[in-house]
CSV table of C-alpha atoms in Angstrom, one decimal:
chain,number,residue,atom,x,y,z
A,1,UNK,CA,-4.2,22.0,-15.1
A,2,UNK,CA,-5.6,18.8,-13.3
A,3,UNK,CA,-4.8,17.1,-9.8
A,4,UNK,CA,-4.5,13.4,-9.1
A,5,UNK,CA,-4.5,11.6,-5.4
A,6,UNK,CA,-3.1,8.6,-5.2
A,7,UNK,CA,-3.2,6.7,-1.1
A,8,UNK,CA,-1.6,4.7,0.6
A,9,UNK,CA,-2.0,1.3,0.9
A,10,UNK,CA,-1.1,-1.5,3.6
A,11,UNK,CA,-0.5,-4.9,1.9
A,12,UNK,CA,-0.7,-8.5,3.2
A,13,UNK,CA,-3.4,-8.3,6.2
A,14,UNK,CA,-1.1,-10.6,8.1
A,15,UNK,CA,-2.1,-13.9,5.7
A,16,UNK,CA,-2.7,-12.1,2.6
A,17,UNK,CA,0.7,-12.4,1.2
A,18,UNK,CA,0.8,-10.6,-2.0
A,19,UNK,CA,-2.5,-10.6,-2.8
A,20,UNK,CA,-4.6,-8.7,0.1
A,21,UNK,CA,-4.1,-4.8,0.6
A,22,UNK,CA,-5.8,-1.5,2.2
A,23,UNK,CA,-6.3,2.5,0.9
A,24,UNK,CA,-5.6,4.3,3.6
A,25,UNK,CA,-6.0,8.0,3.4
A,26,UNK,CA,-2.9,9.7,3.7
A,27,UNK,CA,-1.6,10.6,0.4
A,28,UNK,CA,0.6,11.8,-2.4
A,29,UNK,CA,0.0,13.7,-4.7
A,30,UNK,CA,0.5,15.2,-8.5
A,31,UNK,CA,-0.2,18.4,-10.2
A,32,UNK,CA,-0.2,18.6,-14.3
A,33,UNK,CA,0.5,21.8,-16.5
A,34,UNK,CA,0.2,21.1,-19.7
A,35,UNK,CA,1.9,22.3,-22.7
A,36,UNK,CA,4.6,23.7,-20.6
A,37,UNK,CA,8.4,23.4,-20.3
A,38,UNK,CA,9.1,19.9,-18.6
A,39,UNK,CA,9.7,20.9,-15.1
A,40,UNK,CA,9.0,18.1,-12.0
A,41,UNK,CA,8.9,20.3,-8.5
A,42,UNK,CA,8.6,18.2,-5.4
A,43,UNK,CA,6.9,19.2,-2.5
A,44,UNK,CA,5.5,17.6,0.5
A,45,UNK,CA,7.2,15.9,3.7
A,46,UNK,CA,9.2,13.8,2.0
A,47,UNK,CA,11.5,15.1,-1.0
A,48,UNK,CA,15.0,13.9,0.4
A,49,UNK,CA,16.8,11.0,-1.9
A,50,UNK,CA,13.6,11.4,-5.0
A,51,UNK,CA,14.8,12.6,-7.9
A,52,UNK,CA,13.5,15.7,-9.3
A,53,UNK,CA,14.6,15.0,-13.7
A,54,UNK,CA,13.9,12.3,-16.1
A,55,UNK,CA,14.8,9.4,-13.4
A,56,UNK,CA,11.9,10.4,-11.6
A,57,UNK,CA,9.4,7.3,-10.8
A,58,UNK,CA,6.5,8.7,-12.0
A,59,UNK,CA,7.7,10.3,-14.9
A,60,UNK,CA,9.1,7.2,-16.2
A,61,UNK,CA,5.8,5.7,-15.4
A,62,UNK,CA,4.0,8.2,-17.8
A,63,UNK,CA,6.7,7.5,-20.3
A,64,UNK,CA,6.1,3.9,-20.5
A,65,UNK,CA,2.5,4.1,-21.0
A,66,UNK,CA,2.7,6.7,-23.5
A,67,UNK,CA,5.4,4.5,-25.1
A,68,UNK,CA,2.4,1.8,-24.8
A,69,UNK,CA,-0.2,3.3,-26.8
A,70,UNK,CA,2.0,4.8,-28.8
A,71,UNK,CA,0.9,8.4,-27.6
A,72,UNK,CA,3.9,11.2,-28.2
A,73,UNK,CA,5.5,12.4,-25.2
A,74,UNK,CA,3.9,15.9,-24.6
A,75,UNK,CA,6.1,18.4,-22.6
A,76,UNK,CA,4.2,19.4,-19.2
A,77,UNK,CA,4.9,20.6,-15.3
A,78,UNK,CA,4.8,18.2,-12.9
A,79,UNK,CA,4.4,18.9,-9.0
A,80,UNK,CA,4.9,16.0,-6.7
A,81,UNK,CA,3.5,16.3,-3.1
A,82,UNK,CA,4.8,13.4,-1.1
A,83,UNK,CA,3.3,12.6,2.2
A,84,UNK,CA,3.5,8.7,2.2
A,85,UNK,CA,6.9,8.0,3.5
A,86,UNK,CA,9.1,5.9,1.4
A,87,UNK,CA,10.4,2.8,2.2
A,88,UNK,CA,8.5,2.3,5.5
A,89,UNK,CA,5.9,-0.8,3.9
A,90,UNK,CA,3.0,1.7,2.8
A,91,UNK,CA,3.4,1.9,-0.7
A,92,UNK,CA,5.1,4.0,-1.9
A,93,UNK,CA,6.3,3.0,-4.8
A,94,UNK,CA,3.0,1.6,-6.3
A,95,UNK,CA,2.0,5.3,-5.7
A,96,UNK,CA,4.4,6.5,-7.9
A,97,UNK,CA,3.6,3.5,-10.1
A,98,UNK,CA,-0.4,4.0,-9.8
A,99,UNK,CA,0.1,8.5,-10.2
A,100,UNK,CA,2.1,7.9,-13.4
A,101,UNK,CA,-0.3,5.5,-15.2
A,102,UNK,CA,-3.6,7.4,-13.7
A,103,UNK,CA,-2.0,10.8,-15.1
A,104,UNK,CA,-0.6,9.9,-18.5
A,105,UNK,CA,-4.1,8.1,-18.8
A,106,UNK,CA,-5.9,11.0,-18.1
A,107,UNK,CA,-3.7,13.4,-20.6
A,108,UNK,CA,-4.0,11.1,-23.5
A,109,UNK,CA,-7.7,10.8,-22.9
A,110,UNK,CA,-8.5,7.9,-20.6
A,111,UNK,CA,-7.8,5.0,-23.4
A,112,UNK,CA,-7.5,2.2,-20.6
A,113,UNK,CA,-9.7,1.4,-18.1
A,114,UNK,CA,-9.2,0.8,-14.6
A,115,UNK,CA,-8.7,-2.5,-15.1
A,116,UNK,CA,-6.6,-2.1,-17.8
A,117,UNK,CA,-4.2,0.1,-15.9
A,118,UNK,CA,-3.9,-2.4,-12.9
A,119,UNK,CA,-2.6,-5.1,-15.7
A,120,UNK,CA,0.0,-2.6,-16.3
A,121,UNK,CA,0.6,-1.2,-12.6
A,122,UNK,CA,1.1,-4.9,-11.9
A,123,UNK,CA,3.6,-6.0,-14.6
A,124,UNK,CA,5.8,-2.5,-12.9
A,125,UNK,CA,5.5,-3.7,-9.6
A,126,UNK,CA,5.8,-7.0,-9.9
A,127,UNK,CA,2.6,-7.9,-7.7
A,128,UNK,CA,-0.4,-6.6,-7.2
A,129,UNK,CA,-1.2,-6.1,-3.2
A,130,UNK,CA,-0.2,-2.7,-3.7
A,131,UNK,CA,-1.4,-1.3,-6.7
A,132,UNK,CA,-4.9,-2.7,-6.7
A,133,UNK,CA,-6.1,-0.7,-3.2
A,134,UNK,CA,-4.2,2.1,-4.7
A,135,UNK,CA,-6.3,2.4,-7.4
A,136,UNK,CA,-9.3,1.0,-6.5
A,137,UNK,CA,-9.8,1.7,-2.6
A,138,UNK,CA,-10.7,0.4,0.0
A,139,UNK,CA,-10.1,-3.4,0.9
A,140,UNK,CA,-8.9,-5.9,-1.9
A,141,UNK,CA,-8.2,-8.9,-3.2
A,142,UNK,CA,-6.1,-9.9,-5.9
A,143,UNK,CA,-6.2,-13.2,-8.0
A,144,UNK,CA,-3.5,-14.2,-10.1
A,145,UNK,CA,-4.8,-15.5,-13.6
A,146,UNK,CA,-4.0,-16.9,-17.0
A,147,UNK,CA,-5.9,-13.4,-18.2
A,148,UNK,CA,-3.6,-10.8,-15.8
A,149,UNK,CA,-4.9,-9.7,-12.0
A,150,UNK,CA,-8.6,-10.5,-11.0
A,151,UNK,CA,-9.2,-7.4,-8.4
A,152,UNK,CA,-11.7,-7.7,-6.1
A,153,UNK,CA,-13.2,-5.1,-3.6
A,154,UNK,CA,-14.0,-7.1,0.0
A,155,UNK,CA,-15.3,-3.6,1.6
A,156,UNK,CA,-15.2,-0.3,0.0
A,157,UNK,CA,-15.4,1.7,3.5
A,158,UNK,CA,-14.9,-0.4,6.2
A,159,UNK,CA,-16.3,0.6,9.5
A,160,UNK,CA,-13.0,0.6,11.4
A,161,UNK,CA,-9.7,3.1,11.2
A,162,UNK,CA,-5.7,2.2,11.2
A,163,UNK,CA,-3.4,2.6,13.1
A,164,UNK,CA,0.4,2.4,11.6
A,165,UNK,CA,2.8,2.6,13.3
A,166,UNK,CA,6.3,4.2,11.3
A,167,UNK,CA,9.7,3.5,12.6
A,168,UNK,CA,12.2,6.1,11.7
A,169,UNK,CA,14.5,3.7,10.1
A,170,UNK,CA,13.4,2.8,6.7
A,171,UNK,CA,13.5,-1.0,5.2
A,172,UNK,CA,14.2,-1.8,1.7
A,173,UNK,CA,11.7,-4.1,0.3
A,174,UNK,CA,14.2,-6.3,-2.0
A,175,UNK,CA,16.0,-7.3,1.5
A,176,UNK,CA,12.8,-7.9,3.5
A,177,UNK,CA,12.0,-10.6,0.6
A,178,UNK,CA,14.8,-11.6,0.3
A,179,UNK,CA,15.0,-12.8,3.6
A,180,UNK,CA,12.1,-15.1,3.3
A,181,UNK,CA,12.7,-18.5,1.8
A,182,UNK,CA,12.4,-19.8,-1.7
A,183,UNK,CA,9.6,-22.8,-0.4
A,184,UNK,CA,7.1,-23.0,2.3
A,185,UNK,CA,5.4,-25.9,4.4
A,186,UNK,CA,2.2,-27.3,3.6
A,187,UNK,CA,1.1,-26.9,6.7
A,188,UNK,CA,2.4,-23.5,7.0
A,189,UNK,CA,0.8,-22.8,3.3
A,190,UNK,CA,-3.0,-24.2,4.5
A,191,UNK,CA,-3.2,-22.1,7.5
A,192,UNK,CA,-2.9,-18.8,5.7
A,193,UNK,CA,-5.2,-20.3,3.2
A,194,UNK,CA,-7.6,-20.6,5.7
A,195,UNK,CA,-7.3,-17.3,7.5
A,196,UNK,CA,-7.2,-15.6,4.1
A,197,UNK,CA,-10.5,-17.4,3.5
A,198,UNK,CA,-11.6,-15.8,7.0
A,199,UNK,CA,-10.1,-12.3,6.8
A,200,UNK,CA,-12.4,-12.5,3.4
A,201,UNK,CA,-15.8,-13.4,5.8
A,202,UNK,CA,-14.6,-10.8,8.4
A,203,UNK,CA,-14.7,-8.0,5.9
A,204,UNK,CA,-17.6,-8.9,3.9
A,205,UNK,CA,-20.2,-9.7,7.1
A,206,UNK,CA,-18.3,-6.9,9.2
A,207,UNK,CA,-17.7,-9.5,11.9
A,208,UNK,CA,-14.4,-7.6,12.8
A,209,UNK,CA,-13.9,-9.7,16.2
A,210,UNK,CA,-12.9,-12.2,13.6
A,211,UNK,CA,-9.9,-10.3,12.8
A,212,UNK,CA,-7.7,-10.9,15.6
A,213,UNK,CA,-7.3,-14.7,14.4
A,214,UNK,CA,-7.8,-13.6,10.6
A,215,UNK,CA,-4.6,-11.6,10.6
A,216,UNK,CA,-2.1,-14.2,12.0
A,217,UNK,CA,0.3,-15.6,9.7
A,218,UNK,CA,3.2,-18.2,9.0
A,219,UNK,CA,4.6,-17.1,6.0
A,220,UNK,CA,6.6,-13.7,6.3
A,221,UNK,CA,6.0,-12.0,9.8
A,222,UNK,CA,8.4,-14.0,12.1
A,223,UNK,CA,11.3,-14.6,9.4
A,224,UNK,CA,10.7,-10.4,8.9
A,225,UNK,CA,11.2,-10.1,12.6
A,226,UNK,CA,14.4,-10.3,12.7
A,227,UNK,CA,14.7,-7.2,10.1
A,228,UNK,CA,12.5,-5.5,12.6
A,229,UNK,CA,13.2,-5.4,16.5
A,230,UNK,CA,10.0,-5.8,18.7
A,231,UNK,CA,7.6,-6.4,15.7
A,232,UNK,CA,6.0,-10.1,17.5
A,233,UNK,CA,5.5,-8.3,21.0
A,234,UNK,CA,3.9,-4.8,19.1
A,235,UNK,CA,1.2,-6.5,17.7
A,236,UNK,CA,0.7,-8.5,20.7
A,237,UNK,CA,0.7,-4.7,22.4
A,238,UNK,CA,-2.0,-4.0,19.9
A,239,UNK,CA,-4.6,-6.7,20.3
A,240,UNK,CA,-4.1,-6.5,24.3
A,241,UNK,CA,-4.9,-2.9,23.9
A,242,UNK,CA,-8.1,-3.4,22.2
A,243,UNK,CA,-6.9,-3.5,18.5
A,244,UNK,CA,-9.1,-6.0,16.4
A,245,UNK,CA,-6.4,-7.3,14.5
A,246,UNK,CA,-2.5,-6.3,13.9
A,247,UNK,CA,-0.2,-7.2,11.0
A,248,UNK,CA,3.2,-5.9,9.4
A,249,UNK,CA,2.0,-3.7,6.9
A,250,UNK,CA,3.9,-5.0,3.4
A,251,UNK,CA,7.7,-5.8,3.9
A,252,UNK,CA,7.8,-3.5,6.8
A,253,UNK,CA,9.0,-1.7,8.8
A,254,UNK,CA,5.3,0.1,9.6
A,255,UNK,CA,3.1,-2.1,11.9
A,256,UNK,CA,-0.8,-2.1,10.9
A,257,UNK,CA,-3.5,-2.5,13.4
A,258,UNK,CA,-7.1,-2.3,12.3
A,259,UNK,CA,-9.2,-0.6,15.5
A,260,UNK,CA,-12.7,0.5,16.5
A,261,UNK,CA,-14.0,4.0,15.8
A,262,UNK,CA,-14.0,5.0,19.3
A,263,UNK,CA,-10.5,3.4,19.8
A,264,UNK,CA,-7.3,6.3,19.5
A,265,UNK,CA,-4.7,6.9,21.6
A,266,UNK,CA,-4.6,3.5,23.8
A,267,UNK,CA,-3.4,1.5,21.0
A,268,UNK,CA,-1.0,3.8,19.4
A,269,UNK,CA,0.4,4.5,22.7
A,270,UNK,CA,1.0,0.8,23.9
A,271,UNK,CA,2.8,0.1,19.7
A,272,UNK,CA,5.3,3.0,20.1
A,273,UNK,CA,6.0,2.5,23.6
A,274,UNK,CA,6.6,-1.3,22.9
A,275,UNK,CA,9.0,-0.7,19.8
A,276,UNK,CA,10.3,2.2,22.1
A,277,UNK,CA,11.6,-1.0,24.0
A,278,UNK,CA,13.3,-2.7,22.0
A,279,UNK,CA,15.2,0.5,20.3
A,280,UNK,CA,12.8,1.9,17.6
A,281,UNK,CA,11.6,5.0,17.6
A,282,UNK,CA,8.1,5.7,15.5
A,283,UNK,CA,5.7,7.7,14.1
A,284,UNK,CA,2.0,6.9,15.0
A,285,UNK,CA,-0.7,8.1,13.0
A,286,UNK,CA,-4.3,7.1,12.7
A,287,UNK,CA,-6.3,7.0,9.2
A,288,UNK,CA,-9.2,6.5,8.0
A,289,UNK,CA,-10.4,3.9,5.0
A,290,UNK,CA,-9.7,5.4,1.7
A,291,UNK,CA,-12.8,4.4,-0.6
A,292,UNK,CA,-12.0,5.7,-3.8
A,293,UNK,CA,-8.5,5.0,-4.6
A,294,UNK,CA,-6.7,7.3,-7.1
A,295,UNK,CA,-9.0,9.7,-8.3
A,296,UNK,CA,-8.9,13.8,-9.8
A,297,UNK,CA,-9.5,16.2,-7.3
């Protein structure tokens, strides 16, 4: 028997879009039996609308890498403890996505390396935001190239914590991009070039003041807004209440803000009260920086 965690993750950073993401620790995750009936148990806060048989996520993960390396499909017990909440813009799916590669990796002896299994992870998911702090922690970077994803680790343990903020009403990701358009501006396209570029310096030189102005963005977060009542003026709640930086965490609906160490309550407080406003109820919890990624425990 063996356990894999696999976190959360925040993607985009505000400018990032697609290709910056966050480990946050809060996580699912998944117990193997081996040589066992097939059996998948779920467990955890949420269990509600996941199927529990061969349709299963991360089971058909495992099946397509197995099918991959040509590796037979063994029969084992599966327990699924799900604590990231699904379709609320913190990964999720590239959990499930990340869990089933790490663990049919791990049962047919580790023949792919990290690297290896992001290639993969990203070809599921269709980009790599996600799956690349999900498996390698903390903050990352992803580059698109002829040779598959170039991942890149900006901090592995930040000196900050996260607040996210979860509304109760879940967004599907396919309608949050489909919502933005098919082209962008130029203009619109430089500037999150640029803060990309200094979201990059912020997190390599720990100059986290930077952040406030690092995290803005003109390609998603306004045309998402209308998906997502109150998400402009909550992270305008966030940096007045100290935050160093605020963003829509993925496709939403979960608002990220990135916070001092001795920061808590004041910033979740004025987030939730804000959305609270303008009819959304939510969730706040505070995390710390996961460093590790998914990993046996």
């Amino acid at each position: 028997m063996f356990r894999i965690k696999i976190p959360a993750t925040s993607a985009n950073l505000g400018p990032g879009f697609d290709c910056l993401g966050m480990a946050l620790q809060l996580y699912n995750t998944i117990t193997v039996e081996t040589k066992r009936p097939f059996r998948i148990s779920l467990t955890g806060s949420y269990k509600e609308g996941i199927p529990a048989d061969e349709s299963n996520l991360v089971w058909r993960t495992m099946c397509h890498f197995w099918d991959l390396i040509h590796y037979p499909v063994p029969t084992v017990d599966l327990t699924f403890e799900n604590c990231i909440p699904p379709a609320r813009g913190l990964g999720s799916s590239s959990a499930a996505i990340v869990g089933g590669l790490a663990t049919a990796n791990a049962i047919a002896g580790s023949p792919y390396t990290k690297l290896e299994l992001l290639q993969v992870a990203n070809a599921l998911e269709g980009h790599p935001d996600n799956v690349t702090p999900a498996l390698y922690g903390g903050v990352t970077l992803s580059v698109p190239t002829e040779k598959g994803v170039l991942p890149r680790v900006l901090a592995q343990s930040p000196n900050l914590k996260a607040v996210v903020i979860i509304p109760d009403t879940p967004l599907n990701t396919k309608k949050a991009r489909g919502i933005l358009p098919p082209q962008v501006h130029r203009k619109d396209a430089v500037f999150n070039i640029s803060h990309v570029s200094l979201l990059t310096e912020a997190f390599i030189r720990e100059e986290y003041s930077l952040l406030k102005e690092a995290m803005c963005d003109k390609l998603h977060q306004s045309q998402r807004a209308a998906l997502i009542p109150g998400l402009l003026e909550t992270l305008e709640a966030a940096l007045q209440a100290g935050a160093y930086g605020a963003a829509l965490s993925g496709s939403g609906p979960t608002l990220l803000a990135l916070i001092p160490r001795s920061f808590t309550e004041d910033v979740s407080l004025s987030m939730t009260n804000m959305l609270e406003k303008h009819g959304n109820i939510a969730q706040a919890m505070v995390l710390e920086i996961d460093a590790n990624g998914a990993s046996s425990i």
